[in-house]
Amino acid sequence: MAGAGGDAASSADARARAAEEQMTDDERFSLLVSVMGVNDVVTVRDERIPEGVPMSAGYVPGVPRLGIPPLLMSDASLGVTNPGYREGDTATALPAGIALGASFNPELARGSGRMLGREARTRGFNVQLAGGINLARDPRNGRNFEYLSEDPLLSAVMAAESINGIQAEGVISTIKHYSLNCNETNRHWLDAIIDPAAHRESDLLAFEIAIERAQPGAVMTGYNKINGEYAAGNSVLLLGVLKGAWGYPGWVMSDWGGTPGWEAALTGLAQESGLQLGLMMWQTEWFTARLRQAYADGDVPKERLSDMVRPILRSMFAIGVDAWGPPPEVDMAKHHEIALETARQGIVLLKNDDALPLATGTMARIAVIGGHAQIGVPTGCGSSAVVPPGGFAEVIEVGGPGIMGVGRNLYLLPSSPLAELCKLLPGAEIEFDPGMNPAESALMAARCDVAIVFAIKLDSEGFDDPDLSLPWGQNAVIEAVAAANPNTIVVLETGNPVVMPWSDRVRAIVEAWYPGQAGGQAIAEILTGAVNPSGRLPVTFPADLGQSPRPDLPGLGTPWGTPVTIEYTEGAEVGYRWFAHQHQQPLYAFGHGLSYTTFDYSNLEVEAGDTITATFTVTNSGQRAGADVPQLVSPNRRSPAPTATGKTVRRRHRPIRHADGVFTVERAERAPRNEHKRGCMPMQMDTTDLIARARAGDHNAFRHLVQGHSHELQVHCYRILGSLQDAEDALQETLVSAWRNLGEFGQRSSLRTWLYKIATNRCLDMLRAGRRRPRIALPLPEATLPEPAGTGNAPPWLEPYPDVLLGHLADQRPGPEAAARPPRPSPWPSSPPCSCCPHASAPRSSSATSWATTPPKPPRCSIPPRNRCKAPSNAPAPPSATTSPTPAAPAAPAAASLYASPAPPPSTSSPPGSPTPWNAPTWTP
Ligand code: BGC
């Protein structure tokens, strides 16, 4: 992965190197921390921020003698925020990220990114803490509204365009929160557990594609742990994947107060953000005196210090924050239009029984009920909440436990749907009821021709929703209104899916999300047909939580500060993929969204190759102009399903760049007829480098090489041997043989062909030797092939990579032959090495008595990841020193370790402890 393209990148690299070489150590250390400005939470000004610097989320001093400007950082993805930093400073408040995701319109993302960049720049902010891209895995996640979708590709495309827009204005953008920061429940103590391969194919895939497309200057880590290691100190994810496998050239900053210890400096983190919050969390600043001490003691090599500084400088030079001219003109009216257009395109019409659009010339009596619609529209709460021009229309304090409870408010942006409806329906007689009492609302609904109920829900950083219901008794209001008036329309303003027990009793449902500062207007335009709805759901709306991978959210309701473990057992099967695999019918599916017109699709042509290109004609066959989001779904027929037991899924076969799902995201123009759209998705992988690395002993490179072929090979073996069990053995032997003989692989045939030859020979050998019962292979269509079962009888050296090459029996559905199959003899002695660490023993169900009902468990390590051995003693040698950032710096762990047990940080002193709850008595502000 390159940084800014070509010459610019190498010049940024060269300049960063040159500047860093001239720095003193004091100057170097000064770049490694950011300090928060004074605001509602941090009330004392930090002396490290000079007079005259505008207060914001983060300040990093510059090095004037070398022409390096200070870094001034501001939140976030939905506008330039101001939670009490700067008196009276307001900015354009965009709709929620999930609304942008619903537009499926990358151009819109780019436009709003440019808007953000310009507004940041005029205030002097050269780092925008934007690019929130965490996948919506859980419909209760309090921050889903900030993010874009549940689909890695859609999220990546949209985030990349937004970041590109920001950086085109000369402002560095982050991408955040790396990674698996998918729930807010006790987020500082949250250990997010996921199968590494599934992680790689879901959340990490989104980051990878977005980083590749936009080259954001910085990556912000999450607060949570991933598989036992804090995100900001996670050597596997930072050194192994981000810096190692992806070659990311920018810098890694922690989330505010999210640095777990000075040792994180050794595992990829370059900057400790929000020192004051860190002090509250950990009672110390890690990257100031503590890190300097470690450096003085020789625990941090000089080269590593340089490695931390250079990417910061590189991003500054690559994006040009050192070469700013005069601030750009900011046209706030135009920015308002961007907010309005995003809201229009993001609103999703979920249901319409001929109730909408409302006739503009109507003389009808209309009841507008609830949702503070007479005042404005709600916005999400937390670090992304933007104060709009003119200020909030209303701030209703909501509160809650923990430090985040202090700022948990219902903010209303001054764009009243009621007022806007009155403008667009001048002949109608419109009345307002606050929706306070179901009976009172019903009385008004009964005397009107149409009732429109506005239903809102507050989502906030720091909190997950306890369930999917509408709060404040709004369901009762809707039920009462619907009973009183058959023409009831519901407008939802939520940051997440909600359940709709009343959906059959209302005639239309509109999801408007948090629609931003022009939201009232956009809603009224959609209701009256001035704008034809074209938003499509970027997240699945479940019928109820029972359909989700985690009906009960671990840790929900525990006091602030309680350690929580959430196992994301759905693995890569996020959102609609989970529903597809479970054969569940959601309330509203990903991609759903109605229009006031109709579209026909014809002439589909698909060109295969390294890139798949689909071309088809979209015809607006209705009477109104409208926009469409044509979607092509590539079903992954070979994908193993997550099991009912919730075990994680191993996927051996998907190409690295493959993402199932929507890949044509362009919108038809607003012209009424014949629009031609193309969609393409790159699926190319350059293997030259991988082969070289694999030959040099890099297991991870080998894994990447073979993983795309392994399922296909297994199918091949199955066809020859006629037994799934035998096919597994043949596959393993093939891979072992390929690994051992990789040196013999020449470029005359493709790797696939070479692997096929080996596999064929293995099968034939097995047949010849009578090791397996020969059978005539059936020409079995792939769709009916049973899911590949894993195995525990691999050669021991393969065991560190079981999730990739082998899979676990418990995670797979047994094949059709399973019921008849005799118990599988265990090749292990009674206490075999576990899959994570060959030095330890783990209990193993030796041989299952009934495979059909009780699949045997593979060896699972009961040892916490951080206590496990760093590398199995019988594994081949680790990658050569050339994969290390510098010879003297600590070696990047082989990315292979992502797929094995996480390595403990190469700490020379005691590991960092646990953070302290915010309300712990040790902290006195
Ligand atoms: C949030 C980040 C934000 C940072 C700075 C944190 O609480 O998680 O998304 O950028 O604060 O305000």
PDB file of N, CA, C and O and ligand atoms in Angstrom, residues 57 75 85 129 143 146 176-177 187 220 223 255-256 277 383 461, ligand 1:
ATOM      1  N   ALA A  57      -9.920  19.295  20.481  1.00  0.00           N
ATOM      2  CA  ALA A  57      -9.721  17.975  21.087  1.00  0.00           C
ATOM      3  C   ALA A  57      -8.252  17.645  21.311  1.00  0.00           C
ATOM      4  O   ALA A  57      -7.909  16.901  22.227  1.00  0.00           O
ATOM      5  N   ASP A  75     -12.735  17.028  16.304  1.00  0.00           N
ATOM      6  CA  ASP A  75     -13.695  15.998  15.875  1.00  0.00           C
ATOM      7  C   ASP A  75     -14.572  16.570  14.783  1.00  0.00           C
ATOM      8  O   ASP A  75     -14.782  17.789  14.736  1.00  0.00           O
ATOM      9  N   TYR A  85     -15.416  24.126  23.717  1.00  0.00           N
ATOM     10  CA  TYR A  85     -14.033  24.595  23.550  1.00  0.00           C
ATOM     11  C   TYR A  85     -13.973  26.088  23.192  1.00  0.00           C
ATOM     12  O   TYR A  85     -13.112  26.802  23.663  1.00  0.00           O
ATOM     13  N   LEU A 129     -10.665  14.517  13.161  1.00  0.00           N
ATOM     14  CA  LEU A 129     -10.775  13.167  13.740  1.00  0.00           C
ATOM     15  C   LEU A 129     -12.026  12.495  13.179  1.00  0.00           C
ATOM     16  O   LEU A 129     -12.985  12.212  13.880  1.00  0.00           O
ATOM     17  N   ARG A 143     -22.865   3.928  19.003  1.00  0.00           N
ATOM     18  CA  ARG A 143     -22.175   4.784  18.036  1.00  0.00           C
ATOM     19  C   ARG A 143     -22.465   4.389  16.597  1.00  0.00           C
ATOM     20  O   ARG A 143     -21.846   4.927  15.687  1.00  0.00           O
ATOM     21  N   GLU A 146     -22.789   7.144  14.057  1.00  0.00           N
ATOM     22  CA  GLU A 146     -21.602   7.847  13.541  1.00  0.00           C
ATOM     23  C   GLU A 146     -20.986   7.106  12.367  1.00  0.00           C
ATOM     24  O   GLU A 146     -20.243   7.675  11.591  1.00  0.00           O
ATOM     25  N   LYS A 176     -11.021   5.679  11.971  1.00  0.00           N
ATOM     26  CA  LYS A 176     -11.144   5.193  13.351  1.00  0.00           C
ATOM     27  C   LYS A 176     -12.329   4.272  13.472  1.00  0.00           C
ATOM     28  O   LYS A 176     -13.188   4.274  12.594  1.00  0.00           O
ATOM     29  N   HIS A 177     -12.482   3.496  14.502  1.00  0.00           N
ATOM     30  CA  HIS A 177     -11.586   3.243  15.625  1.00  0.00           C
ATOM     31  C   HIS A 177     -11.075   1.833  15.415  1.00  0.00           C
ATOM     32  O   HIS A 177     -11.858   0.885  15.494  1.00  0.00           O
ATOM     33  N   ARG A 187     -16.751   0.350  27.463  1.00  0.00           N
ATOM     34  CA  ARG A 187     -15.835   0.219  26.325  1.00  0.00           C
ATOM     35  C   ARG A 187     -14.358   0.219  26.718  1.00  0.00           C
ATOM     36  O   ARG A 187     -13.540  -0.342  26.009  1.00  0.00           O
ATOM     37  N   MET A 220      -6.729   6.051  14.128  1.00  0.00           N
ATOM     38  CA  MET A 220      -6.992   6.126  15.567  1.00  0.00           C
ATOM     39  C   MET A 220      -7.447   4.750  16.049  1.00  0.00           C
ATOM     40  O   MET A 220      -8.323   4.139  15.447  1.00  0.00           O
ATOM     41  N   TYR A 223     -10.896   2.044  21.997  1.00  0.00           N
ATOM     42  CA  TYR A 223     -10.676   1.948  23.437  1.00  0.00           C
ATOM     43  C   TYR A 223     -10.550   0.495  23.894  1.00  0.00           C
ATOM     44  O   TYR A 223      -9.943   0.197  24.913  1.00  0.00           O
ATOM     45  N   ASP A 255      -7.048   6.420  20.911  1.00  0.00           N
ATOM     46  CA  ASP A 255      -8.233   7.214  21.218  1.00  0.00           C
ATOM     47  C   ASP A 255      -7.917   7.988  22.511  1.00  0.00           C
ATOM     48  O   ASP A 255      -6.920   7.718  23.189  1.00  0.00           O
ATOM     49  N   TRP A 256      -8.783   8.918  22.849  1.00  0.00           N
ATOM     50  CA  TRP A 256      -8.465   9.846  23.946  1.00  0.00           C
ATOM     51  C   TRP A 256      -8.470   9.126  25.305  1.00  0.00           C
ATOM     52  O   TRP A 256      -9.506   8.662  25.770  1.00  0.00           O
ATOM     53  N   LEU A 277      -7.321  12.848  29.633  1.00  0.00           N
ATOM     54  CA  LEU A 277      -8.210  11.687  29.829  1.00  0.00           C
ATOM     55  C   LEU A 277      -7.398  10.457  30.214  1.00  0.00           C
ATOM     56  O   LEU A 277      -7.838   9.619  30.992  1.00  0.00           O
ATOM     57  N   SER A 383     -18.848  12.700  21.072  1.00  0.00           N
ATOM     58  CA  SER A 383     -17.817  13.565  20.480  1.00  0.00           C
ATOM     59  C   SER A 383     -18.131  13.978  19.047  1.00  0.00           C
ATOM     60  O   SER A 383     -17.436  14.812  18.482  1.00  0.00           O
ATOM     61  N   GLU A 461     -22.482   8.010  22.272  1.00  0.00           N
ATOM     62  CA  GLU A 461     -21.179   7.436  22.611  1.00  0.00           C
ATOM     63  C   GLU A 461     -21.185   7.089  24.102  1.00  0.00           C
ATOM     64  O   GLU A 461     -21.712   7.837  24.918  1.00  0.00           O
TER      65      GLU A 461
HETATM   66  C1  BGC B   1     -13.858   9.388  20.841  1.00  0.00           C
HETATM   67  C2  BGC B   1     -13.136   9.708  19.567  1.00  0.00           C
HETATM   68  C3  BGC B   1     -12.861  11.171  19.496  1.00  0.00           C
HETATM   69  C4  BGC B   1     -12.037  11.573  20.710  1.00  0.00           C
HETATM   70  C5  BGC B   1     -11.641  13.027  20.732  1.00  0.00           C
HETATM   71  C6  BGC B   1     -13.139   9.950  22.052  1.00  0.00           C
HETATM   72  O1  BGC B   1     -13.941   9.815  23.178  1.00  0.00           O
HETATM   73  O2  BGC B   1     -13.984   7.996  20.973  1.00  0.00           O
HETATM   74  O3  BGC B   1     -13.901   9.283  18.477  1.00  0.00           O
HETATM   75  O4  BGC B   1     -12.203  11.486  18.313  1.00  0.00           O
HETATM   76  O5  BGC B   1     -12.800  11.289  21.860  1.00  0.00           O
HETATM   77  O6  BGC B   1     -12.681  13.839  21.071  1.00  0.00           O
END
